[in-house]
Amino acid sequence: MRDNHVRLPHGDRLRDVSPVLVAHGTRNPHGVNVIAEIAEAVGARIGLTRTAFVDVLGPTPSEVIADLDKPAVLVPAFLASGYHVRKDIPEHVALGGRTDTVVTRALGPDPSIAAVARLRLAEAGWEPGDAVVLAAAGSSDQSACGQVHLAARQLESLIGGRVEVGFITTAQPSVPEAIERARRTGRRVVVASYLLAPGLFHQRLETYGADAVAAPLGPDPRIVDLIVTRMRAAISPYRRTPVPRLV
């Protein structure tokens, strides 16, 4: 693989760690390929970047980090800090038995993600004046749901109009409810997918009756930049607040 040949400059702290991108997991082969594409793009920047999954398929984070010869830096490839970020990943780190593992912040919410979501909307045919629903996976963690609402506000700042929030599972309002609310405006309704890769959740969005559904965020260069930024921030010696080394 091309990322094996990256030579970071002397003194770059990423030389001393093993990057791991941790995603949810899906049975959709295209979704798995998208995560692999993102990891490969990150690897082309900073060196070999492995992937792990917390559900559906393997390898798990614990299996990956237990087999590394350097401390792992795990990046949760999640758009909000819900159950998988707060509970699953720390448990996997503990199971892996590596006390030198560092876990970064989750990817979202972030203005760069909002910029990619806007691009996906435009690719789906969105035009200024259309009603927009930001569709997210959903969580029983109210803090994670609040982060999705923040993501909607960030997207609003880029498209200049109200963005409704809908959840595909667990939380309320549901995506169909949010689409119905947006439909009352009398405008076309376009769904912005607050999802990183294709899978069952994105397939459901196509069945809810919106006029258009945007593609998942995917391997956009801004997503790659954000992952690298999360890693660098987590291992920076200049951090005022230490990143917990989850064990």
mmCIF file with all atom_site columns, N, CA, C and O in Angstrom, residues 1-6 8 14 19-21 32-51 75 107 120 196 217-229 231-232:
data_model
loop_
_atom_site.group_PDB
_atom_site.id
_atom_site.type_symbol
_atom_site.label_atom_id
_atom_site.label_alt_id
_atom_site.label_comp_id
_atom_site.label_asym_id
_atom_site.label_entity_id
_atom_site.label_seq_id
_atom_site.pdbx_PDB_ins_code
_atom_site.Cartn_x
_atom_site.Cartn_y
_atom_site.Cartn_z
_atom_site.occupancy
_atom_site.B_iso_or_equiv
_atom_site.pdbx_formal_charge
_atom_site.auth_seq_id
_atom_site.auth_comp_id
_atom_site.auth_asym_id
_atom_site.auth_atom_id
_atom_site.pdbx_PDB_model_num
ATOM 1   N N  . MET A 1 1   ? 0.838   -1.194 0.000  1.00 0.00 ? 1   MET A N  1
ATOM 2   C CA . MET A 1 1   ? 0.000   0.000  0.000  1.00 0.00 ? 1   MET A CA 1
ATOM 3   C C  . MET A 1 1   ? 0.870   1.240  0.000  1.00 0.00 ? 1   MET A C  1
ATOM 4   O O  . MET A 1 1   ? 1.930   1.276  0.608  1.00 0.00 ? 1   MET A O  1
ATOM 5   N N  . ARG A 1 2   ? 0.372   2.271  -0.630 1.00 0.00 ? 2   ARG A N  1
ATOM 6   C CA . ARG A 1 2   ? 1.200   3.470  -0.772 1.00 0.00 ? 2   ARG A CA 1
ATOM 7   C C  . ARG A 1 2   ? 1.494   4.146  0.564  1.00 0.00 ? 2   ARG A C  1
ATOM 8   O O  . ARG A 1 2   ? 2.534   4.769  0.739  1.00 0.00 ? 2   ARG A O  1
ATOM 9   N N  . ASP A 1 3   ? 0.563   4.006  1.560  1.00 0.00 ? 3   ASP A N  1
ATOM 10  C CA . ASP A 1 3   ? 0.788   4.701  2.816  1.00 0.00 ? 3   ASP A CA 1
ATOM 11  C C  . ASP A 1 3   ? 1.938   4.105  3.619  1.00 0.00 ? 3   ASP A C  1
ATOM 12  O O  . ASP A 1 3   ? 2.389   4.700  4.576  1.00 0.00 ? 3   ASP A O  1
ATOM 13  N N  . ASN A 1 4   ? 2.409   2.919  3.280  1.00 0.00 ? 4   ASN A N  1
ATOM 14  C CA . ASN A 1 4   ? 3.564   2.338  3.958  1.00 0.00 ? 4   ASN A CA 1
ATOM 15  C C  . ASN A 1 4   ? 4.828   3.137  3.695  1.00 0.00 ? 4   ASN A C  1
ATOM 16  O O  . ASN A 1 4   ? 5.806   3.006  4.421  1.00 0.00 ? 4   ASN A O  1
ATOM 17  N N  . HIS A 1 5   ? 4.835   3.932  2.640  1.00 0.00 ? 5   HIS A N  1
ATOM 18  C CA . HIS A 1 5   ? 6.058   4.610  2.221  1.00 0.00 ? 5   HIS A CA 1
ATOM 19  C C  . HIS A 1 5   ? 6.122   6.064  2.682  1.00 0.00 ? 5   HIS A C  1
ATOM 20  O O  . HIS A 1 5   ? 7.041   6.787  2.310  1.00 0.00 ? 5   HIS A O  1
ATOM 21  N N  . VAL A 1 6   ? 5.155   6.507  3.487  1.00 0.00 ? 6   VAL A N  1
ATOM 22  C CA . VAL A 1 6   ? 5.174   7.876  3.987  1.00 0.00 ? 6   VAL A CA 1
ATOM 23  C C  . VAL A 1 6   ? 6.335   8.036  4.961  1.00 0.00 ? 6   VAL A C  1
ATOM 24  O O  . VAL A 1 6   ? 6.537   7.200  5.851  1.00 0.00 ? 6   VAL A O  1
ATOM 25  N N  . LEU A 1 8   ? 7.429   10.732 7.579  1.00 0.00 ? 8   LEU A N  1
ATOM 26  C CA . LEU A 1 8   ? 7.166   11.973 8.292  1.00 0.00 ? 8   LEU A CA 1
ATOM 27  C C  . LEU A 1 8   ? 8.477   12.602 8.731  1.00 0.00 ? 8   LEU A C  1
ATOM 28  O O  . LEU A 1 8   ? 9.462   11.906 8.982  1.00 0.00 ? 8   LEU A O  1
ATOM 29  N N  . LEU A 1 14  ? 3.668   11.948 15.256 1.00 0.00 ? 14  LEU A N  1
ATOM 30  C CA . LEU A 1 14  ? 2.910   10.864 14.635 1.00 0.00 ? 14  LEU A CA 1
ATOM 31  C C  . LEU A 1 14  ? 3.814   9.716  14.185 1.00 0.00 ? 14  LEU A C  1
ATOM 32  O O  . LEU A 1 14  ? 3.321   8.629  13.884 1.00 0.00 ? 14  LEU A O  1
ATOM 33  N N  . PRO A 1 19  ? -1.817  4.998  14.069 1.00 0.00 ? 19  PRO A N  1
ATOM 34  C CA . PRO A 1 19  ? -3.170  5.524  13.913 1.00 0.00 ? 19  PRO A CA 1
ATOM 35  C C  . PRO A 1 19  ? -4.178  4.411  13.640 1.00 0.00 ? 19  PRO A C  1
ATOM 36  O O  . PRO A 1 19  ? -3.912  3.485  12.864 1.00 0.00 ? 19  PRO A O  1
ATOM 37  N N  . VAL A 1 20  ? -5.349  4.517  14.275 1.00 0.00 ? 20  VAL A N  1
ATOM 38  C CA . VAL A 1 20  ? -6.425  3.558  14.071 1.00 0.00 ? 20  VAL A CA 1
ATOM 39  C C  . VAL A 1 20  ? -7.733  4.328  13.920 1.00 0.00 ? 20  VAL A C  1
ATOM 40  O O  . VAL A 1 20  ? -8.088  5.119  14.800 1.00 0.00 ? 20  VAL A O  1
ATOM 41  N N  . LEU A 1 21  ? -8.418  4.102  12.824 1.00 0.00 ? 21  LEU A N  1
ATOM 42  C CA . LEU A 1 21  ? -9.720  4.713  12.588 1.00 0.00 ? 21  LEU A CA 1
ATOM 43  C C  . LEU A 1 21  ? -10.788 3.719  13.036 1.00 0.00 ? 21  LEU A C  1
ATOM 44  O O  . LEU A 1 21  ? -10.851 2.601  12.533 1.00 0.00 ? 21  LEU A O  1
ATOM 45  N N  . VAL A 1 32  ? -18.223 -0.403 3.862  1.00 0.00 ? 32  VAL A N  1
ATOM 46  C CA . VAL A 1 32  ? -16.914 -0.861 4.343  1.00 0.00 ? 32  VAL A CA 1
ATOM 47  C C  . VAL A 1 32  ? -15.805 -0.288 3.469  1.00 0.00 ? 32  VAL A C  1
ATOM 48  O O  . VAL A 1 32  ? -14.752 0.140  3.968  1.00 0.00 ? 32  VAL A O  1
ATOM 49  N N  . ASN A 1 33  ? -16.023 -0.258 2.162  1.00 0.00 ? 33  ASN A N  1
ATOM 50  C CA . ASN A 1 33  ? -15.018 0.284  1.237  1.00 0.00 ? 33  ASN A CA 1
ATOM 51  C C  . ASN A 1 33  ? -14.782 1.769  1.476  1.00 0.00 ? 33  ASN A C  1
ATOM 52  O O  . ASN A 1 33  ? -13.647 2.251  1.348  1.00 0.00 ? 33  ASN A O  1
ATOM 53  N N  . VAL A 1 34  ? -15.849 2.505  1.802  1.00 0.00 ? 34  VAL A N  1
ATOM 54  C CA . VAL A 1 34  ? -15.696 3.943  2.060  1.00 0.00 ? 34  VAL A CA 1
ATOM 55  C C  . VAL A 1 34  ? -14.805 4.169  3.277  1.00 0.00 ? 34  VAL A C  1
ATOM 56  O O  . VAL A 1 34  ? -13.911 5.038  3.263  1.00 0.00 ? 34  VAL A O  1
ATOM 57  N N  . ILE A 1 35  ? -15.020 3.405  4.338  1.00 0.00 ? 35  ILE A N  1
ATOM 58  C CA . ILE A 1 35  ? -14.156 3.533  5.514  1.00 0.00 ? 35  ILE A CA 1
ATOM 59  C C  . ILE A 1 35  ? -12.716 3.193  5.147  1.00 0.00 ? 35  ILE A C  1
ATOM 60  O O  . ILE A 1 35  ? -11.768 3.868  5.580  1.00 0.00 ? 35  ILE A O  1
ATOM 61  N N  . ALA A 1 36  ? -12.535 2.172  4.325  1.00 0.00 ? 36  ALA A N  1
ATOM 62  C CA . ALA A 1 36  ? -11.182 1.805  3.889  1.00 0.00 ? 36  ALA A CA 1
ATOM 63  C C  . ALA A 1 36  ? -10.556 2.923  3.061  1.00 0.00 ? 36  ALA A C  1
ATOM 64  O O  . ALA A 1 36  ? -9.352  3.208  3.188  1.00 0.00 ? 36  ALA A O  1
ATOM 65  N N  . GLU A 1 37  ? -11.352 3.567  2.211  1.00 0.00 ? 37  GLU A N  1
ATOM 66  C CA . GLU A 1 37  ? -10.846 4.680  1.401  1.00 0.00 ? 37  GLU A CA 1
ATOM 67  C C  . GLU A 1 37  ? -10.411 5.842  2.282  1.00 0.00 ? 37  GLU A C  1
ATOM 68  O O  . GLU A 1 37  ? -9.377  6.480  2.026  1.00 0.00 ? 37  GLU A O  1
ATOM 69  N N  . ILE A 1 38  ? -11.198 6.123  3.308  1.00 0.00 ? 38  ILE A N  1
ATOM 70  C CA . ILE A 1 38  ? -10.837 7.212  4.220  1.00 0.00 ? 38  ILE A CA 1
ATOM 71  C C  . ILE A 1 38  ? -9.525  6.878  4.934  1.00 0.00 ? 38  ILE A C  1
ATOM 72  O O  . ILE A 1 38  ? -8.619  7.711  5.023  1.00 0.00 ? 38  ILE A O  1
ATOM 73  N N  . ALA A 1 39  ? -9.420  5.650  5.425  1.00 0.00 ? 39  ALA A N  1
ATOM 74  C CA . ALA A 1 39  ? -8.195  5.244  6.123  1.00 0.00 ? 39  ALA A CA 1
ATOM 75  C C  . ALA A 1 39  ? -6.986  5.289  5.187  1.00 0.00 ? 39  ALA A C  1
ATOM 76  O O  . ALA A 1 39  ? -5.889  5.707  5.591  1.00 0.00 ? 39  ALA A O  1
ATOM 77  N N  . GLU A 1 40  ? -7.181  4.893  3.940  1.00 0.00 ? 40  GLU A N  1
ATOM 78  C CA . GLU A 1 40  ? -6.074  4.931  2.982  1.00 0.00 ? 40  GLU A CA 1
ATOM 79  C C  . GLU A 1 40  ? -5.653  6.373  2.698  1.00 0.00 ? 40  GLU A C  1
ATOM 80  O O  . GLU A 1 40  ? -4.456  6.669  2.583  1.00 0.00 ? 40  GLU A O  1
ATOM 81  N N  . ALA A 1 41  ? -6.636  7.263  2.605  1.00 0.00 ? 41  ALA A N  1
ATOM 82  C CA . ALA A 1 41  ? -6.314  8.669  2.359  1.00 0.00 ? 41  ALA A CA 1
ATOM 83  C C  . ALA A 1 41  ? -5.575  9.283  3.547  1.00 0.00 ? 41  ALA A C  1
ATOM 84  O O  . ALA A 1 41  ? -4.646  10.086 3.377  1.00 0.00 ? 41  ALA A O  1
ATOM 85  N N  . VAL A 1 42  ? -5.987  8.908  4.758  1.00 0.00 ? 42  VAL A N  1
ATOM 86  C CA . VAL A 1 42  ? -5.255  9.357  5.943  1.00 0.00 ? 42  VAL A CA 1
ATOM 87  C C  . VAL A 1 42  ? -3.844  8.774  5.922  1.00 0.00 ? 42  VAL A C  1
ATOM 88  O O  . VAL A 1 42  ? -2.860  9.473  6.201  1.00 0.00 ? 42  VAL A O  1
ATOM 89  N N  . GLY A 1 43  ? -3.740  7.501  5.569  1.00 0.00 ? 43  GLY A N  1
ATOM 90  C CA . GLY A 1 43  ? -2.446  6.849  5.505  1.00 0.00 ? 43  GLY A CA 1
ATOM 91  C C  . GLY A 1 43  ? -1.500  7.493  4.516  1.00 0.00 ? 43  GLY A C  1
ATOM 92  O O  . GLY A 1 43  ? -0.286  7.542  4.738  1.00 0.00 ? 43  GLY A O  1
ATOM 93  N N  . ALA A 1 44  ? -2.055  8.005  3.416  1.00 0.00 ? 44  ALA A N  1
ATOM 94  C CA . ALA A 1 44  ? -1.217  8.678  2.427  1.00 0.00 ? 44  ALA A CA 1
ATOM 95  C C  . ALA A 1 44  ? -0.622  9.968  2.980  1.00 0.00 ? 44  ALA A C  1
ATOM 96  O O  . ALA A 1 44  ? 0.373   10.471 2.470  1.00 0.00 ? 44  ALA A O  1
ATOM 97  N N  . ARG A 1 45  ? -1.222  10.483 4.043  1.00 0.00 ? 45  ARG A N  1
ATOM 98  C CA . ARG A 1 45  ? -0.736  11.713 4.669  1.00 0.00 ? 45  ARG A CA 1
ATOM 99  C C  . ARG A 1 45  ? 0.241   11.432 5.803  1.00 0.00 ? 45  ARG A C  1
ATOM 100 O O  . ARG A 1 45  ? 1.235   12.150 5.950  1.00 0.00 ? 45  ARG A O  1
ATOM 101 N N  . ILE A 1 46  ? -0.045  10.403 6.608  1.00 0.00 ? 46  ILE A N  1
ATOM 102 C CA . ILE A 1 46  ? 0.725   10.250 7.851  1.00 0.00 ? 46  ILE A CA 1
ATOM 103 C C  . ILE A 1 46  ? 1.288   8.847  8.062  1.00 0.00 ? 46  ILE A C  1
ATOM 104 O O  . ILE A 1 46  ? 1.964   8.612  9.065  1.00 0.00 ? 46  ILE A O  1
ATOM 105 N N  . GLY A 1 47  ? 1.035   7.932  7.144  1.00 0.00 ? 47  GLY A N  1
ATOM 106 C CA . GLY A 1 47  ? 1.525   6.572  7.300  1.00 0.00 ? 47  GLY A CA 1
ATOM 107 C C  . GLY A 1 47  ? 0.384   5.603  7.570  1.00 0.00 ? 47  GLY A C  1
ATOM 108 O O  . GLY A 1 47  ? -0.760  6.006  7.807  1.00 0.00 ? 47  GLY A O  1
ATOM 109 N N  . LEU A 1 48  ? 0.699   4.332  7.529  1.00 0.00 ? 48  LEU A N  1
ATOM 110 C CA . LEU A 1 48  ? -0.299  3.273  7.620  1.00 0.00 ? 48  LEU A CA 1
ATOM 111 C C  . LEU A 1 48  ? -1.322  3.539  8.715  1.00 0.00 ? 48  LEU A C  1
ATOM 112 O O  . LEU A 1 48  ? -0.976  3.692  9.892  1.00 0.00 ? 48  LEU A O  1
ATOM 113 N N  . THR A 1 49  ? -2.585  3.580  8.325  1.00 0.00 ? 49  THR A N  1
ATOM 114 C CA . THR A 1 49  ? -3.689  3.813  9.250  1.00 0.00 ? 49  THR A CA 1
ATOM 115 C C  . THR A 1 49  ? -4.620  2.615  9.200  1.00 0.00 ? 49  THR A C  1
ATOM 116 O O  . THR A 1 49  ? -5.193  2.310  8.151  1.00 0.00 ? 49  THR A O  1
ATOM 117 N N  . ARG A 1 50  ? -4.764  1.947  10.309 1.00 0.00 ? 50  ARG A N  1
ATOM 118 C CA . ARG A 1 50  ? -5.593  0.753  10.378 1.00 0.00 ? 50  ARG A CA 1
ATOM 119 C C  . ARG A 1 50  ? -7.053  1.106  10.647 1.00 0.00 ? 50  ARG A C  1
ATOM 120 O O  . ARG A 1 50  ? -7.363  2.210  11.089 1.00 0.00 ? 50  ARG A O  1
ATOM 121 N N  . THR A 1 51  ? -7.931  0.143  10.395 1.00 0.00 ? 51  THR A N  1
ATOM 122 C CA . THR A 1 51  ? -9.347  0.327  10.687 1.00 0.00 ? 51  THR A CA 1
ATOM 123 C C  . THR A 1 51  ? -9.809  -0.727 11.684 1.00 0.00 ? 51  THR A C  1
ATOM 124 O O  . THR A 1 51  ? -9.286  -1.843 11.721 1.00 0.00 ? 51  THR A O  1
ATOM 125 N N  . VAL A 1 75  ? -9.065  7.155  16.535 1.00 0.00 ? 75  VAL A N  1
ATOM 126 C CA . VAL A 1 75  ? -9.967  8.241  16.159 1.00 0.00 ? 75  VAL A CA 1
ATOM 127 C C  . VAL A 1 75  ? -11.369 7.664  15.987 1.00 0.00 ? 75  VAL A C  1
ATOM 128 O O  . VAL A 1 75  ? -11.604 6.869  15.079 1.00 0.00 ? 75  VAL A O  1
ATOM 129 N N  . LEU A 1 107 ? -15.288 12.789 15.506 1.00 0.00 ? 107 LEU A N  1
ATOM 130 C CA . LEU A 1 107 ? -15.139 13.703 14.372 1.00 0.00 ? 107 LEU A CA 1
ATOM 131 C C  . LEU A 1 107 ? -16.089 14.890 14.458 1.00 0.00 ? 107 LEU A C  1
ATOM 132 O O  . LEU A 1 107 ? -15.726 16.019 14.139 1.00 0.00 ? 107 LEU A O  1
ATOM 133 N N  . ARG A 1 120 ? -22.622 17.832 -0.438 1.00 0.00 ? 120 ARG A N  1
ATOM 134 C CA . ARG A 1 120 ? -23.457 16.674 -0.762 1.00 0.00 ? 120 ARG A CA 1
ATOM 135 C C  . ARG A 1 120 ? -24.892 17.113 -1.072 1.00 0.00 ? 120 ARG A C  1
ATOM 136 O O  . ARG A 1 120 ? -25.543 16.529 -1.954 1.00 0.00 ? 120 ARG A O  1
ATOM 137 N N  . LEU A 1 196 ? -21.412 9.008  7.837  1.00 0.00 ? 196 LEU A N  1
ATOM 138 C CA . LEU A 1 196 ? -20.094 9.002  7.218  1.00 0.00 ? 196 LEU A CA 1
ATOM 139 C C  . LEU A 1 196 ? -20.036 8.119  5.981  1.00 0.00 ? 196 LEU A C  1
ATOM 140 O O  . LEU A 1 196 ? -19.390 8.460  4.985  1.00 0.00 ? 196 LEU A O  1
ATOM 141 N N  . LEU A 1 217 ? -21.278 11.529 3.827  1.00 0.00 ? 217 LEU A N  1
ATOM 142 C CA . LEU A 1 217 ? -20.134 12.443 3.722  1.00 0.00 ? 217 LEU A CA 1
ATOM 143 C C  . LEU A 1 217 ? -18.994 11.834 2.915  1.00 0.00 ? 217 LEU A C  1
ATOM 144 O O  . LEU A 1 217 ? -18.406 12.483 2.056  1.00 0.00 ? 217 LEU A O  1
ATOM 145 N N  . GLY A 1 218 ? -18.621 10.582 3.217  1.00 0.00 ? 218 GLY A N  1
ATOM 146 C CA . GLY A 1 218 ? -17.630 9.875  2.415  1.00 0.00 ? 218 GLY A CA 1
ATOM 147 C C  . GLY A 1 218 ? -16.206 10.381 2.589  1.00 0.00 ? 218 GLY A C  1
ATOM 148 O O  . GLY A 1 218 ? -15.896 11.170 3.486  1.00 0.00 ? 218 GLY A O  1
ATOM 149 N N  . PRO A 1 219 ? -15.307 9.955  1.687  1.00 0.00 ? 219 PRO A N  1
ATOM 150 C CA . PRO A 1 219 ? -13.873 10.248 1.815  1.00 0.00 ? 219 PRO A CA 1
ATOM 151 C C  . PRO A 1 219 ? -13.474 11.610 1.263  1.00 0.00 ? 219 PRO A C  1
ATOM 152 O O  . PRO A 1 219 ? -12.560 11.731 0.446  1.00 0.00 ? 219 PRO A O  1
ATOM 153 N N  . ASP A 1 220 ? -14.167 12.637 1.681  1.00 0.00 ? 220 ASP A N  1
ATOM 154 C CA . ASP A 1 220 ? -13.832 13.995 1.245  1.00 0.00 ? 220 ASP A CA 1
ATOM 155 C C  . ASP A 1 220 ? -12.496 14.423 1.871  1.00 0.00 ? 220 ASP A C  1
ATOM 156 O O  . ASP A 1 220 ? -12.195 14.057 3.013  1.00 0.00 ? 220 ASP A O  1
ATOM 157 N N  . PRO A 1 221 ? -11.681 15.201 1.155  1.00 0.00 ? 221 PRO A N  1
ATOM 158 C CA . PRO A 1 221 ? -10.400 15.640 1.727  1.00 0.00 ? 221 PRO A CA 1
ATOM 159 C C  . PRO A 1 221 ? -10.538 16.370 3.050  1.00 0.00 ? 221 PRO A C  1
ATOM 160 O O  . PRO A 1 221 ? -9.648  16.297 3.903  1.00 0.00 ? 221 PRO A O  1
ATOM 161 N N  . ARG A 1 222 ? -11.667 17.074 3.247  1.00 0.00 ? 222 ARG A N  1
ATOM 162 C CA . ARG A 1 222 ? -11.849 17.782 4.515  1.00 0.00 ? 222 ARG A CA 1
ATOM 163 C C  . ARG A 1 222 ? -12.082 16.808 5.668  1.00 0.00 ? 222 ARG A C  1
ATOM 164 O O  . ARG A 1 222 ? -11.703 17.104 6.808  1.00 0.00 ? 222 ARG A O  1
ATOM 165 N N  . ILE A 1 223 ? -12.688 15.671 5.388  1.00 0.00 ? 223 ILE A N  1
ATOM 166 C CA . ILE A 1 223 ? -12.830 14.648 6.415  1.00 0.00 ? 223 ILE A CA 1
ATOM 167 C C  . ILE A 1 223 ? -11.460 14.084 6.772  1.00 0.00 ? 223 ILE A C  1
ATOM 168 O O  . ILE A 1 223 ? -11.136 13.864 7.945  1.00 0.00 ? 223 ILE A O  1
ATOM 169 N N  . VAL A 1 224 ? -10.640 13.848 5.764  1.00 0.00 ? 224 VAL A N  1
ATOM 170 C CA . VAL A 1 224 ? -9.280  13.358 5.993  1.00 0.00 ? 224 VAL A CA 1
ATOM 171 C C  . VAL A 1 224 ? -8.487  14.358 6.821  1.00 0.00 ? 224 VAL A C  1
ATOM 172 O O  . VAL A 1 224 ? -7.808  13.997 7.801  1.00 0.00 ? 224 VAL A O  1
ATOM 173 N N  . ASP A 1 225 ? -8.574  15.634 6.449  1.00 0.00 ? 225 ASP A N  1
ATOM 174 C CA . ASP A 1 225 ? -7.872  16.676 7.212  1.00 0.00 ? 225 ASP A CA 1
ATOM 175 C C  . ASP A 1 225 ? -8.315  16.681 8.672  1.00 0.00 ? 225 ASP A C  1
ATOM 176 O O  . ASP A 1 225 ? -7.490  16.837 9.587  1.00 0.00 ? 225 ASP A O  1
ATOM 177 N N  . LEU A 1 226 ? -9.614  16.521 8.897  1.00 0.00 ? 226 LEU A N  1
ATOM 178 C CA . LEU A 1 226 ? -10.148 16.548 10.254 1.00 0.00 ? 226 LEU A CA 1
ATOM 179 C C  . LEU A 1 226 ? -9.614  15.378 11.081 1.00 0.00 ? 226 LEU A C  1
ATOM 180 O O  . LEU A 1 226 ? -9.268  15.544 12.259 1.00 0.00 ? 226 LEU A O  1
ATOM 181 N N  . ILE A 1 227 ? -9.545  14.206 10.476 1.00 0.00 ? 227 ILE A N  1
ATOM 182 C CA . ILE A 1 227 ? -9.016  13.040 11.191 1.00 0.00 ? 227 ILE A CA 1
ATOM 183 C C  . ILE A 1 227 ? -7.563  13.272 11.605 1.00 0.00 ? 227 ILE A C  1
ATOM 184 O O  . ILE A 1 227 ? -7.176  13.006 12.745 1.00 0.00 ? 227 ILE A O  1
ATOM 185 N N  . VAL A 1 228 ? -6.762  13.792 10.681 1.00 0.00 ? 228 VAL A N  1
ATOM 186 C CA . VAL A 1 228 ? -5.359  14.063 11.007 1.00 0.00 ? 228 VAL A CA 1
ATOM 187 C C  . VAL A 1 228 ? -5.268  15.132 12.095 1.00 0.00 ? 228 VAL A C  1
ATOM 188 O O  . VAL A 1 228 ? -4.447  15.028 13.023 1.00 0.00 ? 228 VAL A O  1
ATOM 189 N N  . THR A 1 229 ? -6.118  16.142 12.018 1.00 0.00 ? 229 THR A N  1
ATOM 190 C CA . THR A 1 229 ? -6.127  17.194 13.038 1.00 0.00 ? 229 THR A CA 1
ATOM 191 C C  . THR A 1 229 ? -6.475  16.625 14.409 1.00 0.00 ? 229 THR A C  1
ATOM 192 O O  . THR A 1 229 ? -5.853  16.982 15.422 1.00 0.00 ? 229 THR A O  1
ATOM 193 N N  . MET A 1 231 ? -5.909  13.638 15.475 1.00 0.00 ? 231 MET A N  1
ATOM 194 C CA . MET A 1 231 ? -4.756  12.880 15.964 1.00 0.00 ? 231 MET A CA 1
ATOM 195 C C  . MET A 1 231 ? -3.681  13.809 16.501 1.00 0.00 ? 231 MET A C  1
ATOM 196 O O  . MET A 1 231 ? -3.146  13.596 17.597 1.00 0.00 ? 231 MET A O  1
ATOM 197 N N  . ARG A 1 232 ? -3.362  14.829 15.731 1.00 0.00 ? 232 ARG A N  1
ATOM 198 C CA . ARG A 1 232 ? -2.289  15.737 16.151 1.00 0.00 ? 232 ARG A CA 1
ATOM 199 C C  . ARG A 1 232 ? -2.656  16.449 17.453 1.00 0.00 ? 232 ARG A C  1
ATOM 200 O O  . ARG A 1 232 ? -1.807  16.654 18.323 1.00 0.00 ? 232 ARG A O  1
#
